[in-house]
Short mmCIF file of C-alpha atoms in Angstrom, two decimals:
data_model
loop_
_atom_site.label_atom_id
_atom_site.label_comp_id
_atom_site.label_asym_id
_atom_site.label_seq_id
_atom_site.Cartn_x
_atom_site.Cartn_y
_atom_site.Cartn_z
CA MET A 1 -13.49 15.84 6.92
CA SER A 2 -15.16 18.11 4.29
CA GLU A 3 -16.06 15.83 1.38
CA ASN A 4 -16.05 18.96 -0.95
CA ARG A 5 -12.54 19.88 0.21
CA ARG A 6 -11.34 16.21 -0.18
CA SER A 7 -12.84 16.05 -3.64
CA GLU A 8 -11.14 19.23 -4.73
CA ALA A 9 -7.90 18.09 -3.31
CA TRP A 10 -8.17 14.85 -5.37
CA ARG A 11 -9.08 16.76 -8.51
CA GLU A 12 -5.97 18.98 -8.06
CA VAL A 13 -3.70 15.96 -7.67
CA ALA A 14 -5.23 14.20 -10.68
CA ARG A 15 -4.90 17.43 -12.78
CA GLN A 16 -1.28 17.70 -11.95
CA ALA A 17 -0.66 14.00 -12.58
CA GLY A 18 -2.33 14.24 -15.95
CA ALA A 19 -0.24 17.19 -16.95
CA SER A 20 3.16 15.71 -15.65
CA GLY A 21 3.79 14.00 -18.89
CA GLU A 22 7.46 13.09 -19.29
CA VAL A 23 8.70 15.00 -16.36
CA GLU A 24 12.61 14.63 -16.35
CA ILE A 25 13.63 13.38 -12.88
CA ALA A 26 17.19 14.65 -13.63
CA SER A 27 15.87 18.05 -14.13
CA LEU A 28 13.99 18.04 -10.83
CA LEU A 29 17.04 16.94 -9.04
CA ARG A 30 18.98 19.86 -10.62
CA ASP A 31 16.30 22.59 -10.35
CA GLU A 32 14.70 21.94 -7.06
CA PRO A 33 17.36 22.71 -4.40
CA ASP A 34 15.28 21.48 -1.45
CA ARG A 35 14.24 18.18 -3.05
CA ALA A 36 16.69 16.13 -1.00
CA ARG A 37 15.38 17.73 2.17
CA ARG A 38 11.65 17.25 1.34
CA LEU A 39 11.91 13.75 -0.10
CA GLY A 40 14.86 12.32 1.86
CA LEU A 41 14.61 11.47 5.60
CA ASP A 42 15.66 9.30 8.36
CA ALA A 43 13.18 7.44 10.55
CA ALA A 44 13.57 4.76 13.22
CA GLY A 45 17.02 3.73 11.99
CA LEU A 46 16.03 3.68 8.25
CA HIS A 47 17.04 6.09 5.51
CA LEU A 48 14.65 6.89 2.70
CA ASP A 49 15.43 8.56 -0.57
CA LEU A 50 12.25 9.27 -2.54
CA THR A 51 13.84 12.04 -4.76
CA ARG A 52 13.94 10.04 -8.02
CA HIS A 53 10.35 10.11 -8.92
CA ARG A 54 8.51 12.15 -11.61
CA LEU A 55 7.15 14.16 -8.74
CA PRO A 56 7.48 17.99 -8.91
CA GLY A 57 7.60 19.88 -5.79
CA LYS A 58 4.29 21.57 -6.47
CA ALA A 59 2.65 18.09 -6.87
CA LEU A 60 4.14 17.04 -3.59
CA ASP A 61 2.35 20.16 -2.08
CA ALA A 62 -0.97 19.07 -3.65
CA LEU A 63 -0.48 15.55 -2.27
CA LEU A 64 0.12 16.89 1.24
CA ALA A 65 -2.97 19.03 0.83
CA LEU A 66 -4.85 15.85 -0.09
CA ALA A 67 -3.50 14.05 3.04
CA GLU A 68 -4.79 17.00 5.17
CA ALA A 69 -8.21 17.17 3.35
CA SER A 70 -8.55 13.28 3.86
CA SER A 71 -8.07 13.75 7.63
CA LEU A 72 -5.17 11.32 7.41
CA ALA A 73 -3.70 12.29 10.82
CA ALA A 74 -7.11 12.01 12.54
CA ARG A 75 -7.63 8.61 11.19
CA ARG A 76 -4.13 7.50 12.20
CA ASP A 77 -4.94 8.77 15.73
CA ALA A 78 -8.15 6.91 15.82
CA MET A 79 -6.31 3.70 14.93
CA TYR A 80 -3.88 4.22 17.79
CA ALA A 81 -6.77 5.05 20.25
CA GLY A 82 -8.36 1.66 19.48
CA GLU A 83 -11.39 2.93 17.50
CA ALA A 84 -13.17 0.69 15.05
CA VAL A 85 -11.12 1.62 11.99
CA ASN A 86 -12.07 -1.67 10.43
CA PHE A 87 -15.52 -0.10 9.85
CA THR A 88 -17.07 -3.08 7.78
CA GLU A 89 -16.50 -5.43 10.70
CA GLY A 90 -16.72 -2.94 13.58
CA ARG A 91 -13.33 -3.83 14.94
CA PRO A 92 -10.20 -1.80 15.88
CA ALA A 93 -6.83 -2.49 14.33
CA LEU A 94 -4.55 -2.52 17.24
CA HIS A 95 -1.38 -4.16 15.93
CA VAL A 96 0.53 -1.03 17.26
CA ALA A 97 -0.46 -2.18 20.83
CA LEU A 98 1.33 -5.52 20.33
CA ARG A 99 4.68 -3.74 20.14
CA ALA A 100 4.10 -0.92 22.55
CA PRO A 101 6.23 -1.02 25.78
CA ALA A 102 4.45 -1.00 29.25
CA GLY A 103 2.51 2.09 29.73
CA ALA A 104 2.30 3.12 26.01
CA ALA A 105 -0.69 0.94 25.01
CA PRO A 106 -4.05 2.79 24.71
CA ASP A 107 -5.76 0.38 27.22
CA ALA A 108 -4.21 -0.99 30.46
CA GLY A 109 -6.01 -4.29 30.02
CA ILE A 110 -4.62 -4.70 26.54
CA ALA A 111 -1.20 -3.86 27.73
CA ALA A 112 -1.26 -6.30 30.42
CA GLU A 113 -2.69 -9.02 28.18
CA VAL A 114 0.12 -8.36 25.60
CA ALA A 115 2.85 -8.47 28.28
CA ALA A 116 1.52 -11.72 29.68
CA THR A 117 1.45 -13.33 26.20
CA LEU A 118 5.05 -12.18 25.53
CA ASP A 119 6.27 -13.62 28.81
CA ARG A 120 4.53 -16.93 28.17
CA MET A 121 5.89 -17.11 24.71
CA ALA A 122 9.53 -16.27 26.06
CA GLY A 123 9.18 -18.99 28.82
CA PHE A 124 8.13 -21.60 26.21
CA CYS A 125 10.88 -20.64 23.73
CA GLU A 126 13.61 -20.61 26.40
CA ALA A 127 12.50 -24.17 27.50
CA VAL A 128 12.57 -25.46 23.84
CA ARG A 129 15.91 -23.76 22.92
CA SER A 130 17.61 -24.84 26.15
CA GLY A 131 16.45 -28.45 25.78
CA ALA A 132 14.31 -28.36 28.96
CA TRP A 133 11.12 -28.92 26.83
CA ARG A 134 11.46 -32.54 25.57
CA GLY A 135 9.51 -34.77 23.38
CA SER A 136 7.42 -37.76 24.59
CA THR A 137 10.51 -40.01 24.49
CA GLY A 138 12.67 -37.65 26.49
CA GLN A 139 14.68 -36.23 23.64
CA PRO A 140 15.17 -32.57 23.04
CA ILE A 141 13.30 -30.88 20.08
CA SER A 142 15.47 -30.64 16.98
CA HIS A 143 12.91 -29.63 14.29
CA VAL A 144 9.85 -27.40 14.19
CA VAL A 145 7.14 -27.55 11.59
CA HIS A 146 4.99 -24.45 11.33
CA ILE A 147 1.58 -24.78 9.79
CA GLY A 148 -0.32 -21.66 8.66
CA ILE A 149 -1.17 -19.69 5.66
CA GLY A 150 -1.38 -15.98 4.73
CA GLY A 151 -0.51 -13.79 7.58
CA SER A 152 -0.03 -16.65 9.81
CA HIS A 153 2.68 -17.88 7.51
CA LEU A 154 4.31 -15.04 5.56
CA GLY A 155 5.32 -12.87 8.56
CA PRO A 156 6.88 -15.61 10.68
CA GLN A 157 8.77 -17.16 7.73
CA LEU A 158 10.09 -13.73 6.79
CA ALA A 159 11.12 -12.98 10.27
CA CYS A 160 12.99 -16.29 10.82
CA GLU A 161 14.91 -15.62 7.62
CA ALA A 162 15.63 -11.95 8.41
CA LEU A 163 16.91 -12.84 11.87
CA VAL A 164 19.01 -15.77 10.79
CA ASP A 165 22.07 -14.46 12.45
CA HIS A 166 20.37 -15.22 15.77
CA ALA A 167 18.98 -18.58 14.81
CA HIS A 168 19.55 -21.41 17.31
CA PRO A 169 21.99 -23.91 15.84
CA ARG A 170 19.95 -26.99 17.00
CA LEU A 171 16.46 -25.91 15.79
CA ASP A 172 15.60 -26.47 12.11
CA LEU A 173 12.27 -24.65 11.32
CA ARG A 174 10.24 -25.68 8.35
CA PHE A 175 7.14 -23.84 7.04
CA LEU A 176 4.03 -25.58 5.50
CA SER A 177 1.25 -23.49 4.02
CA ASN A 178 0.20 -25.03 0.80
CA VAL A 179 -2.49 -27.75 1.06
CA ASP A 180 -0.92 -29.73 -1.88
CA PRO A 181 -0.02 -33.04 -0.29
CA ARG A 182 3.51 -32.63 -1.93
CA ALA A 183 4.13 -29.66 0.25
CA PHE A 184 3.42 -31.65 3.32
CA GLU A 185 5.74 -34.46 2.22
CA ARG A 186 8.57 -32.06 1.63
CA ALA A 187 8.04 -30.43 5.09
CA VAL A 188 8.32 -33.68 6.98
CA THR A 189 10.83 -35.57 4.89
CA GLY A 190 13.62 -36.75 7.14
CA LEU A 191 12.09 -35.74 10.37
CA ASP A 192 11.81 -37.94 13.49
CA PRO A 193 8.24 -37.46 15.06
CA ALA A 194 10.07 -37.96 18.41
CA THR A 195 12.03 -34.85 18.14
CA THR A 196 9.68 -32.74 16.17
CA LEU A 197 7.40 -29.88 17.49
CA ALA A 198 4.51 -28.73 15.31
CA ILE A 199 3.03 -25.25 15.60
CA VAL A 200 -0.51 -24.75 14.18
CA ALA A 201 -1.28 -21.10 13.61
CA SER A 202 -4.85 -20.16 12.55
CA LYS A 203 -6.86 -17.22 13.74
CA SER A 204 -10.20 -18.99 13.17
CA TRP A 205 -8.95 -22.54 13.44
CA HIS A 206 -11.09 -23.23 10.46
CA THR A 207 -8.92 -22.10 7.56
CA LEU A 208 -9.13 -25.04 5.12
CA GLU A 209 -5.45 -25.32 4.18
CA THR A 210 -4.27 -25.13 7.82
CA ALA A 211 -6.92 -27.39 9.16
CA ARG A 212 -6.14 -30.11 6.65
CA ASN A 213 -2.40 -29.88 7.11
CA ALA A 214 -2.88 -30.01 10.82
CA GLN A 215 -5.00 -33.19 10.50
CA ALA A 216 -2.31 -34.77 8.30
CA LEU A 217 0.48 -33.82 10.77
CA ARG A 218 -1.49 -35.42 13.68
CA ARG A 219 -1.82 -38.61 11.61
CA TRP A 220 1.95 -38.39 10.90
CA PHE A 221 2.69 -38.16 14.65
CA ALA A 222 0.38 -41.07 15.26
CA ALA A 223 2.14 -43.25 12.61
CA GLY A 224 5.48 -42.39 14.32
CA GLY A 225 4.23 -43.72 17.71
CA ILE A 226 3.11 -40.33 19.24
CA GLY A 227 -0.37 -40.93 20.45
CA HIS A 228 -3.02 -38.52 21.56
CA ASP A 229 -1.85 -38.20 25.13
CA ASP A 230 1.67 -37.51 24.09
CA LEU A 231 0.82 -34.83 21.56
CA ARG A 232 1.09 -32.21 24.36
CA HIS A 233 4.87 -32.58 24.02
CA HIS A 234 4.81 -32.10 20.27
CA LEU A 235 1.93 -29.85 19.25
CA VAL A 236 1.01 -26.29 20.12
CA GLY A 237 -1.63 -23.93 18.66
CA ILE A 238 -1.90 -20.18 18.10
CA THR A 239 -5.44 -18.96 17.64
CA ALA A 240 -8.30 -16.63 18.47
CA ASN A 241 -10.72 -19.68 18.63
CA LEU A 242 -9.64 -21.37 21.90
CA GLU A 243 -12.67 -23.67 21.86
CA ALA A 244 -11.87 -25.11 18.46
CA ALA A 245 -8.25 -25.58 19.38
CA ARG A 246 -9.27 -27.57 22.45
CA ALA A 247 -11.62 -29.67 20.51
CA PHE A 248 -8.75 -30.58 18.14
CA GLY A 249 -7.03 -32.04 21.07
CA LEU A 250 -4.65 -29.31 22.34
CA ALA A 251 -4.13 -29.01 26.07
CA PRO A 252 -4.91 -25.56 27.29
CA GLU A 253 -1.23 -24.89 28.27
CA SER A 254 -0.33 -25.61 24.66
CA ILE A 255 -2.49 -22.86 23.23
CA PHE A 256 -1.14 -19.37 22.68
CA PRO A 257 -4.14 -17.00 22.16
CA PHE A 258 -4.47 -13.71 20.49
CA ARG A 259 -7.43 -11.34 19.96
CA ASP A 260 -9.73 -10.93 16.96
CA TRP A 261 -8.62 -7.39 16.53
CA VAL A 262 -5.20 -8.60 15.31
CA GLY A 263 -5.56 -8.80 11.58
CA GLY A 264 -3.73 -11.73 9.92
CA ARG A 265 -1.34 -9.68 7.81
CA TYR A 266 -0.57 -7.53 10.90
CA SER A 267 -0.16 -10.45 13.25
CA LEU A 268 3.59 -11.21 13.36
CA TRP A 269 3.85 -9.09 16.52
CA SER A 270 1.36 -11.29 18.40
CA ALA A 271 1.71 -15.01 19.41
CA ILE A 272 1.79 -15.59 15.64
CA GLY A 273 5.50 -14.61 15.86
CA LEU A 274 6.24 -17.68 18.15
CA PRO A 275 8.42 -19.41 15.37
CA ALA A 276 10.50 -16.21 15.06
CA MET A 277 10.92 -16.08 18.82
CA LEU A 278 11.72 -19.77 18.85
CA SER A 279 14.41 -19.40 16.26
CA ALA A 280 15.99 -16.15 17.22
CA GLY A 281 15.28 -16.08 20.84
CA PRO A 282 13.15 -13.75 23.05
CA GLU A 283 15.60 -10.87 23.19
CA PRO A 284 16.05 -10.35 19.49
CA PHE A 285 12.20 -10.78 19.12
CA ARG A 286 11.56 -8.01 21.74
CA ALA A 287 14.19 -5.86 19.86
CA MET A 288 12.18 -6.30 16.70
CA LEU A 289 9.12 -5.11 18.58
CA ALA A 290 10.99 -2.15 19.80
CA GLY A 291 12.09 -1.25 16.33
CA ALA A 292 8.57 -1.42 15.08
CA HIS A 293 7.45 0.74 18.05
CA ALA A 294 10.11 3.32 17.04
CA MET A 295 8.43 3.59 13.67
CA ASP A 296 4.98 3.64 15.29
CA ARG A 297 6.07 6.72 17.26
CA HIS A 298 7.46 8.42 14.17
CA PHE A 299 4.27 7.84 12.26
CA ALA A 300 2.25 9.18 15.25
CA GLU A 301 4.47 12.23 15.91
CA ALA A 302 6.26 13.42 12.77
CA PRO A 303 4.42 16.12 10.71
CA LEU A 304 2.88 14.73 7.49
CA ALA A 305 5.45 16.50 5.38
CA ALA A 306 8.24 14.81 7.22
CA ASN A 307 6.60 11.42 7.87
CA ALA A 308 8.19 8.41 6.26
CA PRO A 309 5.06 6.14 5.86
CA VAL A 310 2.98 9.16 4.68
CA LEU A 311 5.57 10.12 2.05
CA LEU A 312 5.94 6.66 0.92
CA ALA A 313 2.16 6.34 0.48
CA LEU A 314 1.93 9.77 -1.36
CA VAL A 315 4.57 8.76 -3.80
CA SER A 316 2.82 5.38 -4.40
CA LEU A 317 -0.49 7.21 -4.94
CA TRP A 318 1.10 9.70 -7.29
CA ASN A 319 2.64 6.94 -9.42
CA THR A 320 -0.77 5.14 -9.82
CA LEU A 321 -2.10 8.39 -11.40
CA ALA A 322 0.92 9.63 -13.25
CA LEU A 323 1.90 6.28 -14.63
CA PRO A 324 -1.11 4.48 -15.91
CA GLY A 325 -0.71 0.68 -15.55
CA ALA A 326 2.35 1.00 -13.37
CA THR A 327 3.12 -1.68 -10.87
CA GLU A 328 5.34 -1.50 -7.73
CA VAL A 329 8.60 -3.50 -7.96
CA VAL A 330 10.19 -4.30 -4.61
CA VAL A 331 13.91 -5.56 -4.80
CA PRO A 332 15.63 -6.21 -1.47
CA TYR A 333 19.41 -6.52 -1.85
CA SER A 334 19.69 -8.96 0.93
CA ASP A 335 19.12 -12.68 0.83
CA ALA A 336 17.90 -12.46 4.39
CA LEU A 337 14.89 -10.43 3.05
CA ARG A 338 14.15 -12.68 0.11
CA SER A 339 10.65 -13.30 1.43
CA LEU A 340 9.81 -9.65 1.88
CA THR A 341 8.09 -9.27 -1.47
CA ALA A 342 5.54 -12.06 -0.71
CA TRP A 343 4.85 -10.55 2.63
CA LEU A 344 4.37 -7.15 0.97
CA GLN A 345 2.06 -8.64 -1.65
CA GLN A 346 -0.38 -9.76 0.99
CA LEU A 347 -0.02 -6.70 3.08
CA GLN A 348 -0.68 -4.20 0.39
CA MET A 349 -2.82 -6.12 -2.14
CA GLU A 350 -5.18 -7.83 0.40
CA SER A 351 -5.45 -4.65 2.53
CA ASN A 352 -6.15 -2.19 -0.31
CA GLY A 353 -7.37 -4.41 -3.03
CA LYS A 354 -10.82 -2.81 -2.79
CA ARG A 355 -13.00 -1.12 -5.27
CA VAL A 356 -15.65 0.73 -3.13
CA GLY A 357 -15.17 3.49 -0.50
CA ARG A 358 -16.68 3.92 2.99
CA ASP A 359 -20.07 4.88 1.56
CA GLY A 360 -20.31 1.80 -0.70
CA ALA A 361 -19.77 3.82 -3.90
CA PRO A 362 -17.04 2.90 -6.41
CA VAL A 363 -13.73 4.50 -5.76
CA ALA A 364 -12.96 7.09 -8.46
CA TRP A 365 -9.15 6.29 -8.51
CA PRO A 366 -7.03 3.10 -9.18
CA THR A 367 -6.13 1.37 -5.86
CA ALA A 368 -3.68 -1.37 -4.80
CA PRO A 369 -0.97 -1.51 -7.67
CA VAL A 370 0.34 -4.94 -8.31
CA VAL A 371 3.41 -5.65 -6.07
CA TRP A 372 6.07 -7.97 -7.33
CA GLY A 373 9.81 -8.41 -7.30
CA GLY A 374 12.51 -10.52 -5.81
CA PRO A 375 15.97 -10.39 -4.33
CA GLY A 376 18.84 -8.61 -5.98
CA THR A 377 21.08 -9.57 -7.64
CA ASP A 378 19.09 -12.51 -8.82
CA VAL A 379 16.41 -10.53 -10.49
CA GLN A 380 18.84 -8.35 -12.35
CA HIS A 381 19.16 -11.48 -14.60
CA SER A 382 15.44 -12.14 -15.01
CA PHE A 383 13.05 -9.06 -15.24
CA PHE A 384 15.29 -6.05 -15.00
CA GLN A 385 15.59 -6.08 -18.81
CA ALA A 386 11.92 -5.15 -18.99
CA LEU A 387 12.52 -2.40 -16.53
CA HIS A 388 15.19 -0.81 -18.34
CA GLN A 389 13.88 -1.13 -21.95
CA GLY A 390 10.28 -2.34 -21.77
CA THR A 391 7.42 -0.18 -22.92
CA GLY A 392 5.89 0.09 -19.39
CA VAL A 393 7.33 2.18 -16.63
CA HIS A 394 7.32 0.53 -13.24
CA PRO A 395 8.66 2.33 -10.14
CA VAL A 396 11.30 0.23 -8.44
CA GLU A 397 11.87 0.21 -4.60
CA PHE A 398 15.51 -0.68 -3.84
CA ILE A 399 16.01 -1.97 -0.20
CA VAL A 400 19.65 -2.03 0.67
CA ALA A 401 20.82 -3.67 3.90
CA VAL A 402 24.60 -3.10 4.29
CA PRO A 403 26.27 -6.47 4.61
CA SER A 404 28.32 -7.15 7.79
CA GLY A 405 31.18 -9.55 8.61
CA PRO A 406 34.31 -10.50 6.88
CA ASP A 407 34.05 -11.17 3.08
CA PRO A 408 37.49 -11.81 1.44
CA GLU A 409 35.84 -12.24 -1.96
CA GLY A 410 34.17 -8.78 -1.82
CA ARG A 411 30.75 -10.15 -2.50
CA GLY A 412 29.05 -7.60 -0.14
CA ASP A 413 30.71 -4.91 -2.10
CA ALA A 414 29.43 -6.35 -5.42
CA LEU A 415 25.92 -6.49 -3.99
CA LEU A 416 25.90 -2.86 -2.94
CA ALA A 417 27.48 -1.77 -6.07
CA SER A 418 24.93 -3.71 -8.14
CA ALA A 419 22.03 -1.93 -6.30
CA LEU A 420 23.48 1.49 -6.70
CA ALA A 421 24.34 0.85 -10.39
CA GLN A 422 20.88 -0.45 -11.37
CA ARG A 423 19.43 2.63 -9.78
CA GLU A 424 21.67 4.86 -11.77
CA ALA A 425 20.83 3.00 -14.93
CA LEU A 426 17.13 3.49 -14.39
CA LEU A 427 17.68 7.23 -13.97
CA HIS A 428 20.22 8.02 -16.69
CA GLY A 429 19.63 5.28 -19.17
CA ARG A 430 22.04 5.18 -22.20
CA SER A 431 21.66 7.44 -25.28
CA GLY A 432 21.55 6.36 -28.87
CA THR A 433 25.10 7.69 -29.31
CA GLU A 434 26.38 5.61 -26.35
CA GLY A 435 24.35 2.64 -27.67
CA GLU A 436 26.01 3.07 -31.03
CA SER A 437 29.48 3.25 -29.53
CA ALA A 438 28.74 -0.01 -27.60
CA ALA A 439 27.39 -1.67 -30.74
CA GLN A 440 30.68 -0.79 -32.58
CA ARG A 441 32.67 -2.55 -29.92
CA ALA A 442 30.47 -5.62 -30.01
CA PRO A 443 32.27 -8.75 -31.28
CA HIS A 444 30.09 -9.64 -34.27
CA GLU A 445 30.51 -9.65 -38.01
CA GLY A 446 30.61 -6.13 -39.35
CA ALA A 447 30.86 -4.71 -35.80
CA ASN A 448 32.91 -1.77 -37.17
CA ASN A 449 30.11 -0.68 -39.41
CA ALA A 450 27.24 -1.27 -36.94
CA PRO A 451 24.01 0.15 -38.36
CA ASP A 452 21.91 2.68 -36.57
CA TRP A 453 19.18 0.19 -35.83
CA LEU A 454 21.57 -1.81 -33.70
CA ALA A 455 22.43 1.24 -31.71
CA ALA A 456 18.71 1.81 -31.09
CA HIS A 457 18.48 -1.71 -29.68
CA ARG A 458 21.15 -0.91 -27.18
CA ALA A 459 19.75 2.40 -26.08
CA CYS A 460 18.01 2.70 -22.71
CA PRO A 461 15.51 5.57 -22.23
CA GLY A 462 16.15 6.23 -18.48
CA ASN A 463 14.12 8.63 -16.57
CA ARG A 464 12.57 5.64 -14.80
CA PRO A 465 11.55 6.22 -11.22
CA SER A 466 12.96 4.57 -8.13
CA SER A 467 12.97 4.73 -4.33
CA LEU A 468 15.79 3.70 -1.96
CA ILE A 469 15.48 2.47 1.56
CA VAL A 470 18.85 1.91 3.31
CA LEU A 471 19.41 -0.11 6.49
CA ASP A 472 22.90 0.43 7.86
CA ARG A 473 22.75 -3.09 9.12
CA LEU A 474 20.03 -5.73 9.16
CA ASP A 475 19.37 -6.19 12.82
CA PRO A 476 16.09 -6.87 14.72
CA GLU A 477 15.44 -3.26 15.44
CA ARG A 478 15.74 -2.17 11.80
CA PHE A 479 13.86 -5.05 10.53
CA GLY A 480 11.00 -4.31 12.82
CA ALA A 481 10.93 -0.72 11.71
CA LEU A 482 10.99 -1.69 8.03
CA LEU A 483 7.93 -3.88 8.45
CA ALA A 484 6.04 -1.25 10.51
CA LEU A 485 6.99 1.29 7.79
CA TYR A 486 5.09 -0.58 5.19
CA GLU A 487 2.12 -1.38 7.47
CA HIS A 488 1.71 2.35 8.04
CA LYS A 489 2.21 3.21 4.37
CA THR A 490 -0.64 0.74 3.57
CA ALA A 491 -3.01 2.13 6.15
CA ALA A 492 -2.35 5.69 4.93
CA LEU A 493 -3.16 4.78 1.29
CA GLY A 494 -6.38 3.24 2.54
CA TRP A 495 -7.25 6.47 4.29
CA LEU A 496 -6.50 8.54 1.23
CA TRP A 497 -8.71 6.24 -0.91
CA ASP A 498 -11.22 6.13 1.92
CA ILE A 499 -11.35 2.33 1.86
CA ASP A 500 -11.23 -0.25 4.59
CA SER A 501 -7.61 -1.62 4.67
CA PHE A 502 -8.39 -3.99 7.46
CA ASP A 503 -11.08 -6.28 6.00
CA GLN A 504 -10.89 -9.08 3.24
CA TRP A 505 -14.29 -9.91 2.05
CA GLY A 506 -12.87 -11.07 -1.34
CA VAL A 507 -10.85 -13.76 0.36
CA GLU A 508 -13.92 -14.97 2.28
CA LEU A 509 -15.85 -15.41 -0.97
CA GLY A 510 -13.17 -17.83 -2.45
CA LYS A 511 -13.39 -19.85 0.86
CA LYS A 512 -17.10 -20.20 0.53
CA LEU A 513 -17.06 -21.33 -3.05
CA ALA A 514 -14.38 -23.82 -2.36
CA ALA A 515 -16.43 -25.43 0.34
CA GLU A 516 -19.41 -25.72 -2.12
CA ILE A 517 -17.20 -27.20 -5.02
CA GLU A 518 -15.17 -29.65 -3.02
CA PRO A 519 -17.99 -32.19 -2.50
CA LEU A 520 -18.69 -32.12 -6.35
CA LEU A 521 -15.26 -33.71 -6.87
CA ASP A 522 -16.64 -37.08 -5.49
CA PRO A 523 -17.49 -39.39 -8.40
CA ALA A 524 -20.13 -41.01 -6.41
CA ARG A 525 -22.07 -37.78 -6.02
CA GLU A 526 -24.42 -36.70 -8.71
CA LEU A 527 -23.77 -33.19 -10.24
CA PRO A 528 -26.57 -30.70 -9.65
CA ALA A 529 -28.66 -29.92 -12.71
CA GLN A 530 -28.14 -26.23 -12.28
CA LEU A 531 -24.42 -26.27 -12.83
CA ALA A 532 -23.06 -24.07 -15.55
CA PRO A 533 -22.07 -26.31 -18.48
CA ASP A 534 -18.39 -25.26 -18.46
CA LEU A 535 -18.23 -26.05 -14.74
CA ARG A 536 -19.96 -29.35 -15.28
CA ALA A 537 -17.68 -30.36 -18.06
CA LEU A 538 -14.60 -29.44 -16.06
CA LEU A 539 -15.67 -31.38 -12.97
CA ALA A 540 -16.37 -34.30 -15.11
CA ARG A 541 -12.94 -34.15 -16.71
CA ILE A 542 -11.28 -33.94 -13.19
CA ARG A 543 -13.36 -36.82 -11.90
CA ALA A 544 -12.27 -39.01 -14.86
CA ALA A 545 -8.64 -38.14 -14.34
CA ARG A 546 -8.76 -38.84 -10.65
CA ALA A 547 -10.51 -42.17 -11.28
CA GLY A 548 -7.70 -43.19 -13.67
CA LEU A 549 -5.11 -42.56 -11.04
CA ARG A 550 -6.73 -44.82 -8.49
#
């Protein structure tokens, strides 16, 4: 990669973004006859429409030139080959190997290990689902409590919700991530320890929240008559730290390992996905892996100009430059995808929330726009008002999964119509004249002589960008492809910004400080003299509050 060439490509993209001003999306749709071909494509069972952005064709050319100058294809190939693309930790990022079929992984040893883990997971899940695996009293498992946080929690929960059509009718899965004691109480309320299976998922086995909740669950089992020797019927662990899991009391056969090159936010495809396989079954889980692999092949083989993750990344990058202060709003019109936004927040903001590049120098461009959103149609009645009429312009990503099954009330049609209508409203808005007409029809005093100011209140500016991703149906294959699409988009953005998308040093800092502060909450401990006055005062207040509650 020539740094001069890359810098020049960045300057050209920034120049065009700065000159884009109030580009009219409707004009681009009208005046660029090849727009649908260039910014609309099908990949791995998904349809993407990226035409409704303030992105002229010549700017797309400049973005593609930036991708070439950034050696995006070469970096992608290095990731697939198992090179240390996580350059600050000297590790590969081989999540693609976790969903590769036999013979497609870059290393035969890794392929054999992945296959063996999947087979072990499948055997365990079939035993639990069939009732062959029983608790210590001989009763089949009816409830599963999964303990994890971050990538060990968000991916499995999302997958269980997305694959709900395949869920086992006897198994009730609950997810516990927050270390708040009330979260624990909610997770175990109404459960019988004799018919409960707990899964503890922690890459390091030392994550504070997961470790404390695991200890609390072990105490809960003991209070319910499940002693240490009987825990092997009720407790399994998923970790890269086998020694720590064994020290916790887990039997070797109850531990499902994964390697340290599996990043937490990319770990659903590994043993971390055990809850999803338990709920949906081995075959739907393997179908999810196959869908992700189909997107992996598309990302690896499609030219940059027709590559879905690359185009999604380039549009995102463009919006950070052309729309200062813009965030990314993700709205899945599918209740089964209601946790997708939370999963995306971790994937994109933890991966690319970085301020320095490979050389340690500050990145010259904004990175990691804030990701937020929620399920449609719910959010239409909360924050969509700001999207239509607020002063900020925030691109919206509509994800539409076509509903299946009988629906006498037509709710699926209403869901689809709402998604399409909101997208039309963002593009076209409503003029002052239309606003005035609507105001004159409003049932209020003097409506027939509505003043101009009321018409202005009803007007919507339009010309607000959006993307559309369509799943003809929400099945395991398309769900896997959707998640892989976003994973590759995130990595592509990291390579464009020349940052490390696979480390998370900021998270580590917070963990370190929490370990130092926790002992200071003990009223019997003298506060160090060097504490900052504001922290000292705050700790004293919290100590007093806790003492009053005891």
